[in-house]
CSV table of C-alpha atoms in Angstrom, one decimal:
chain,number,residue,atom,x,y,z
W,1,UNK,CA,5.2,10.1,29.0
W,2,UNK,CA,4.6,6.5,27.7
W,3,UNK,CA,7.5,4.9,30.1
W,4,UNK,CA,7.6,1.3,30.3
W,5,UNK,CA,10.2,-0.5,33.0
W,6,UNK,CA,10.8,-3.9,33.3
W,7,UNK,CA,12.8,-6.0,35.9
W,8,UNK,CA,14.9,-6.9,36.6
W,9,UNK,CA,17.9,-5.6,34.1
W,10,UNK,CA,20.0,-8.9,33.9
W,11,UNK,CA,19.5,-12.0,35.6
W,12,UNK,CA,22.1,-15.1,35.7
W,13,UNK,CA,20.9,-18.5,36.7
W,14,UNK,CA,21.3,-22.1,36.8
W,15,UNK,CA,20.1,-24.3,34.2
W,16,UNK,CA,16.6,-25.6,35.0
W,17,UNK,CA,15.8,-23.2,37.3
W,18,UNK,CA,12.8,-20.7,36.3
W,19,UNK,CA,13.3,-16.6,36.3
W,20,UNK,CA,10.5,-14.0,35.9
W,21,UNK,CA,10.8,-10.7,34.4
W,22,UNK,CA,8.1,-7.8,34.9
W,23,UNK,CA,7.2,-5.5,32.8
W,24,UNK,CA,5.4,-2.1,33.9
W,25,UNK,CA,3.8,1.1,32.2
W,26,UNK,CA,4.1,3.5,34.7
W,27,UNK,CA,2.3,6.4,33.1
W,28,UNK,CA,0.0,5.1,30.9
W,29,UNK,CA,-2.5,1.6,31.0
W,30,UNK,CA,-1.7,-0.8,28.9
W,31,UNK,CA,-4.1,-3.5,27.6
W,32,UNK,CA,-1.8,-4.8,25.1
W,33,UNK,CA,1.8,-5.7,25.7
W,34,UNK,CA,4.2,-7.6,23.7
W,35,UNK,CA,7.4,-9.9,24.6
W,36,UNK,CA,10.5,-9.9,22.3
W,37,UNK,CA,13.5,-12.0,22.0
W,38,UNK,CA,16.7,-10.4,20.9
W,39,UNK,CA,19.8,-13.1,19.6
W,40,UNK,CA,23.4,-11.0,19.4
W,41,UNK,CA,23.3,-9.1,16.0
W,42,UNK,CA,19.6,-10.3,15.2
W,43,UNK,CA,16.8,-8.5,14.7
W,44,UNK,CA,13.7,-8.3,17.3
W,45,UNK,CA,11.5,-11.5,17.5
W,46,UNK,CA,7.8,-11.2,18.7
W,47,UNK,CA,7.4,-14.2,21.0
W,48,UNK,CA,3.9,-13.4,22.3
W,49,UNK,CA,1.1,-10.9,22.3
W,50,UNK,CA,-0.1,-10.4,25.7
W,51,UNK,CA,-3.5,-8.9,26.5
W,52,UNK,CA,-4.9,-8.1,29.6
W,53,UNK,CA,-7.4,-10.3,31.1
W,54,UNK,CA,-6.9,-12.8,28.5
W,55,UNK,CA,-4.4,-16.0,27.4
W,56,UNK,CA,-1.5,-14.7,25.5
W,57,UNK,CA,-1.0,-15.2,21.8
W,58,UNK,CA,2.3,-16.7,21.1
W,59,UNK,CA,4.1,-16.8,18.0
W,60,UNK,CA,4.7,-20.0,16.0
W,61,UNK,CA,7.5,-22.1,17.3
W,62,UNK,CA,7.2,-20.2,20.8
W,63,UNK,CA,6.7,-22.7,23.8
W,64,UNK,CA,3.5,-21.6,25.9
W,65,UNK,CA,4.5,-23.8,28.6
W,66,UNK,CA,8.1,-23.0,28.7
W,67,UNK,CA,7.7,-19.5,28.6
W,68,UNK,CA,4.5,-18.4,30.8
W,69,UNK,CA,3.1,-15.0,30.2
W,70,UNK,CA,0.6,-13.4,32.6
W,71,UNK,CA,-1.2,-9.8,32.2
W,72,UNK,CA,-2.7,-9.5,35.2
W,73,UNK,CA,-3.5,-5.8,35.1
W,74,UNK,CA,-3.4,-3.0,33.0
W,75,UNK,CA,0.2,-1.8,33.7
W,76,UNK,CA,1.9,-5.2,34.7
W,77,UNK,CA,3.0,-8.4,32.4
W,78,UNK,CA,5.0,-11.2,33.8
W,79,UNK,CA,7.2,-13.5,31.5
W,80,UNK,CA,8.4,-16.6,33.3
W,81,UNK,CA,11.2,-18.8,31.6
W,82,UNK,CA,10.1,-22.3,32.9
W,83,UNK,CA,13.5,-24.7,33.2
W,84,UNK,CA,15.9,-22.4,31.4
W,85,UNK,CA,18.7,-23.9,29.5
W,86,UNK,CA,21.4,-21.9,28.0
W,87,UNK,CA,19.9,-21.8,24.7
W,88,UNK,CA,17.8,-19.4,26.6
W,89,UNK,CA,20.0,-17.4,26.9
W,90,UNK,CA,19.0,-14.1,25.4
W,91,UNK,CA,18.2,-10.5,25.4
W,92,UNK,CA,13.9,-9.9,26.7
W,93,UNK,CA,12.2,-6.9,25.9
W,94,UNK,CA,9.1,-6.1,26.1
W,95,UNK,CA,7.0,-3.1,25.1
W,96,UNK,CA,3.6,-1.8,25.8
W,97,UNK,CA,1.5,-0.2,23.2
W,98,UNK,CA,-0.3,3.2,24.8
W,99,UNK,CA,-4.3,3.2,23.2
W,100,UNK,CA,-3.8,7.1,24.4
W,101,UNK,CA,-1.9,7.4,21.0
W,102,UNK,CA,-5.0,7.3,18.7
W,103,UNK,CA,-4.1,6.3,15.5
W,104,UNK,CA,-0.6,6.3,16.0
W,105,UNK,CA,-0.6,3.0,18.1
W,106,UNK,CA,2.8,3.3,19.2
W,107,UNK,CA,4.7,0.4,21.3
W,108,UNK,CA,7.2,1.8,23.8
W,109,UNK,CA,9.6,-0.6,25.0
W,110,UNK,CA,11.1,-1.8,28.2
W,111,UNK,CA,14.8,-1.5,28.6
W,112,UNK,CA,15.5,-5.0,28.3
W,113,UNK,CA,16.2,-7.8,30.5
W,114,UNK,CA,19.9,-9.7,30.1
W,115,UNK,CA,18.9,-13.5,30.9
W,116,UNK,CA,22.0,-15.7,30.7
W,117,UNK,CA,21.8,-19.3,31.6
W,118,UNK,CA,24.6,-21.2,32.8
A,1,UNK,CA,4.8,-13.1,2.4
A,2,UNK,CA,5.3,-10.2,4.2
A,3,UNK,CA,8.7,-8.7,4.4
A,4,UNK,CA,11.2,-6.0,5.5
A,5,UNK,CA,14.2,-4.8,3.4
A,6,UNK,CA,16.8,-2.3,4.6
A,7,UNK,CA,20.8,-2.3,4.6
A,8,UNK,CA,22.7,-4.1,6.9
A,9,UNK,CA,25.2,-1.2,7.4
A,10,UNK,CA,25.9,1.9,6.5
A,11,UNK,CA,28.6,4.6,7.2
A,12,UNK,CA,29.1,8.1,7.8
A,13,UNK,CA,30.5,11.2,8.9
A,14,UNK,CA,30.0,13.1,11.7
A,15,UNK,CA,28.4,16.6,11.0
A,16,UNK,CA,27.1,14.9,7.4
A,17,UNK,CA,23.5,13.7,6.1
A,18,UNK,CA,22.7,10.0,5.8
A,19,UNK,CA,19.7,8.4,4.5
A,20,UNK,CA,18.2,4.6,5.7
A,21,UNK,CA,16.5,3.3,3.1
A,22,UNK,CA,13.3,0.8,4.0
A,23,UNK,CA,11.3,-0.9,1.8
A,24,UNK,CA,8.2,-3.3,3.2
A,25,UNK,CA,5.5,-5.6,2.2
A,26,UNK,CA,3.0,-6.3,4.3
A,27,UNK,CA,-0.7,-8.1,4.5
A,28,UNK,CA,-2.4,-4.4,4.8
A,29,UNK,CA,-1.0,-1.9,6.2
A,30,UNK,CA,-1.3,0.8,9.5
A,31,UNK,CA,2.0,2.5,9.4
A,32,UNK,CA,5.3,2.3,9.5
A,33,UNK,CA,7.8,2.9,12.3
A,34,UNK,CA,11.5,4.0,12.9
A,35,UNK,CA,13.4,2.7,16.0
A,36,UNK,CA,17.1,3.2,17.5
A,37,UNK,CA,18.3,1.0,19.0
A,38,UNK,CA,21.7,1.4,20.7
A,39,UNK,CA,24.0,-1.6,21.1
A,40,UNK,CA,23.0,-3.7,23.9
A,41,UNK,CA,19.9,-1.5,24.4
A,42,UNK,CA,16.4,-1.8,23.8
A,43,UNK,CA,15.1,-0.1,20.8
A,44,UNK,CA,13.9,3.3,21.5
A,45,UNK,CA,10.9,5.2,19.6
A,46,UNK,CA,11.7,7.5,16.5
A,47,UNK,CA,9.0,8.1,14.1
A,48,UNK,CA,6.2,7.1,12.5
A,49,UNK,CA,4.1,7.6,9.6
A,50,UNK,CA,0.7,6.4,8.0
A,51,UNK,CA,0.5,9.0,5.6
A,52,UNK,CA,2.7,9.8,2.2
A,53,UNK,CA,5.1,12.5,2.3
A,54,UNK,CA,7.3,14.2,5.2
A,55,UNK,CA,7.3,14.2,8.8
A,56,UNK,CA,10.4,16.2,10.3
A,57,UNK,CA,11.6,16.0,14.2
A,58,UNK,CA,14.7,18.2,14.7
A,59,UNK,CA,17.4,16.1,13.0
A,60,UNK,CA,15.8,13.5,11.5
A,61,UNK,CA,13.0,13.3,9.4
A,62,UNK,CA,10.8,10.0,8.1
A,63,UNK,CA,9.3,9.8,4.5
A,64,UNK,CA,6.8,7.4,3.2
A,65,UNK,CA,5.6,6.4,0.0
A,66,UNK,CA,2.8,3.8,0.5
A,67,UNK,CA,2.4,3.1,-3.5
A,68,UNK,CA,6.1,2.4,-3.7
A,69,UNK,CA,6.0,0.4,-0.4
A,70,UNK,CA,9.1,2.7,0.6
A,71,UNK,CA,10.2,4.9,3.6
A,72,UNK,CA,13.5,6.6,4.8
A,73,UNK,CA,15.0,7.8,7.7
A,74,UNK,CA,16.9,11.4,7.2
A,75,UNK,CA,19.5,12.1,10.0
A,76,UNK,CA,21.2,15.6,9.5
A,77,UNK,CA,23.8,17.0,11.0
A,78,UNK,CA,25.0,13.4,12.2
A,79,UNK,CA,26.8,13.2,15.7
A,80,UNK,CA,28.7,10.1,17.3
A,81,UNK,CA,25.9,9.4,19.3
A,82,UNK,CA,23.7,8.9,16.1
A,83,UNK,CA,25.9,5.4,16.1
A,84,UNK,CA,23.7,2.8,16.3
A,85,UNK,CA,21.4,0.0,14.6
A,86,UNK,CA,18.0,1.9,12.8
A,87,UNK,CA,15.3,-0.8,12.8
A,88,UNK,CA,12.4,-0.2,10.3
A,89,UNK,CA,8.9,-2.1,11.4
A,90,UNK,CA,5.6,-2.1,9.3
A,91,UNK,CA,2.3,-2.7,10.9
A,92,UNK,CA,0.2,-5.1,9.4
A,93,UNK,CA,-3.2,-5.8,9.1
A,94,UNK,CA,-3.5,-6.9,12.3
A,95,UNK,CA,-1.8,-4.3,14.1
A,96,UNK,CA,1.2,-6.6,14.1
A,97,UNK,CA,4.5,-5.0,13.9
A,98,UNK,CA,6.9,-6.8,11.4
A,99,UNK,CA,10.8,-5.7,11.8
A,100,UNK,CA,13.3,-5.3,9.5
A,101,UNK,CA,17.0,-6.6,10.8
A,102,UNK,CA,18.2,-3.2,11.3
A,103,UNK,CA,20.5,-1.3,9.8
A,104,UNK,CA,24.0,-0.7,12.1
A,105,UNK,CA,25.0,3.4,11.3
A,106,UNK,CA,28.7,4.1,11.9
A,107,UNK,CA,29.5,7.4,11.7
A,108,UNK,CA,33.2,8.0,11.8
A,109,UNK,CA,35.2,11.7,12.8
């Protein structure tokens, strides 16, 4: 259980063009999902907290404007990378915590999304 | 501040025991969590604990230690596949999870 997909896998585009990545729990409902940016040989970096219904919480130093979240429903969060520039470029994961899980509150993650910018 | 501490690498042998060591400080606390994370992967669910002491699943086991702000990550019986980056995360407070930067395993023949 607790499987979270997100789409697409990679993506390549132009600089200042805009891509969108989903991200899905397909088994369980989440009202709380997270987006995370990965740099090569860096840790994990929360960008925003994303709950359903609501405005996402972003992290200090993370655009709102450049990078649009939407949690339309309980199993589907949309990131959208407004006018990407290569210093976009970047590893995206996002995960999905699973209030099934009690206590243990744990966040399952998407398998990433490849976003380079050329 | 709040802060996460492990090694940055570590190696191994294959059929061996290794031990990643974690230590966290954190504005309260609600657990703390053990990822793997393959290399170019996303990071993939290993344990968690909220209480002190133990918590074994097959080959690897997860101890905490909340007085000593402490946990480790026990892999027995280490394989090649075990290679990969161990990322140790506390959860706040606020139910925020804050990550350590990993720490790459190499586990050599």
């Amino acid at each position: 259980g607790a499987v979270v997909s997100q789409h697409p896998s990679w993506v390549i585009c132009k600089s200042g063009t805009s891509v969108k990545i989903e991200c899905r729990s397909l088994d369980f409902q989440a009202t709380t999902m997270f987006w995370y940016r990965q740099f090569p040989k860096q840790s994990l970096m929360l960008m925003a907290t994303s709950n359903e219904g609501s405005k996402a919480t972003y992290e200090q130093g993370v655009e709102k404007d450049k990078f649009l979240i939407n949690h339309a429903s309980l199993t589907l969060s949309t990131l959208t990378v407004t006018s990407a520039h290569p210093e976009d470029s970047s590893f995206y994961i996002c995960s999905a915590r699973d209030p099934s899980g009690g206590e243990t509150d744990t966040q399952y993650f998407g398998p990433g999304t490849r976003l380079t910018v050329l | 501040g709040q802060n996460i501490d492990q090694p940055t690498e570590m190696t191994a042998t294959e059929g061996a025991i290794v031990q990643i060591n974690c230590t966290y400080q954190t504005s309260g606390f609600n657990g703390l969590f053990w990822y793997q994370q393959h290399a170019g992967e996303a990071p993939t669910f290993l344990s968690y604990n909220v209480l002190d002491g133990l918590e074994e699943k097959g080959r690897f086991s997860s101890f905490l230690s909340r007085s000593k702000g402490y946990s480790y990550l026990l892999l027995k019986e280490l394989q090649m596949k075990d290679s990969a980056s161990y990322l140790c995360a506390a959860m706040d407070s606020n139910y925020q999870l804050i990550w350590g930067a990993g720490t790459k395993l190499i586990i050599k023949p």
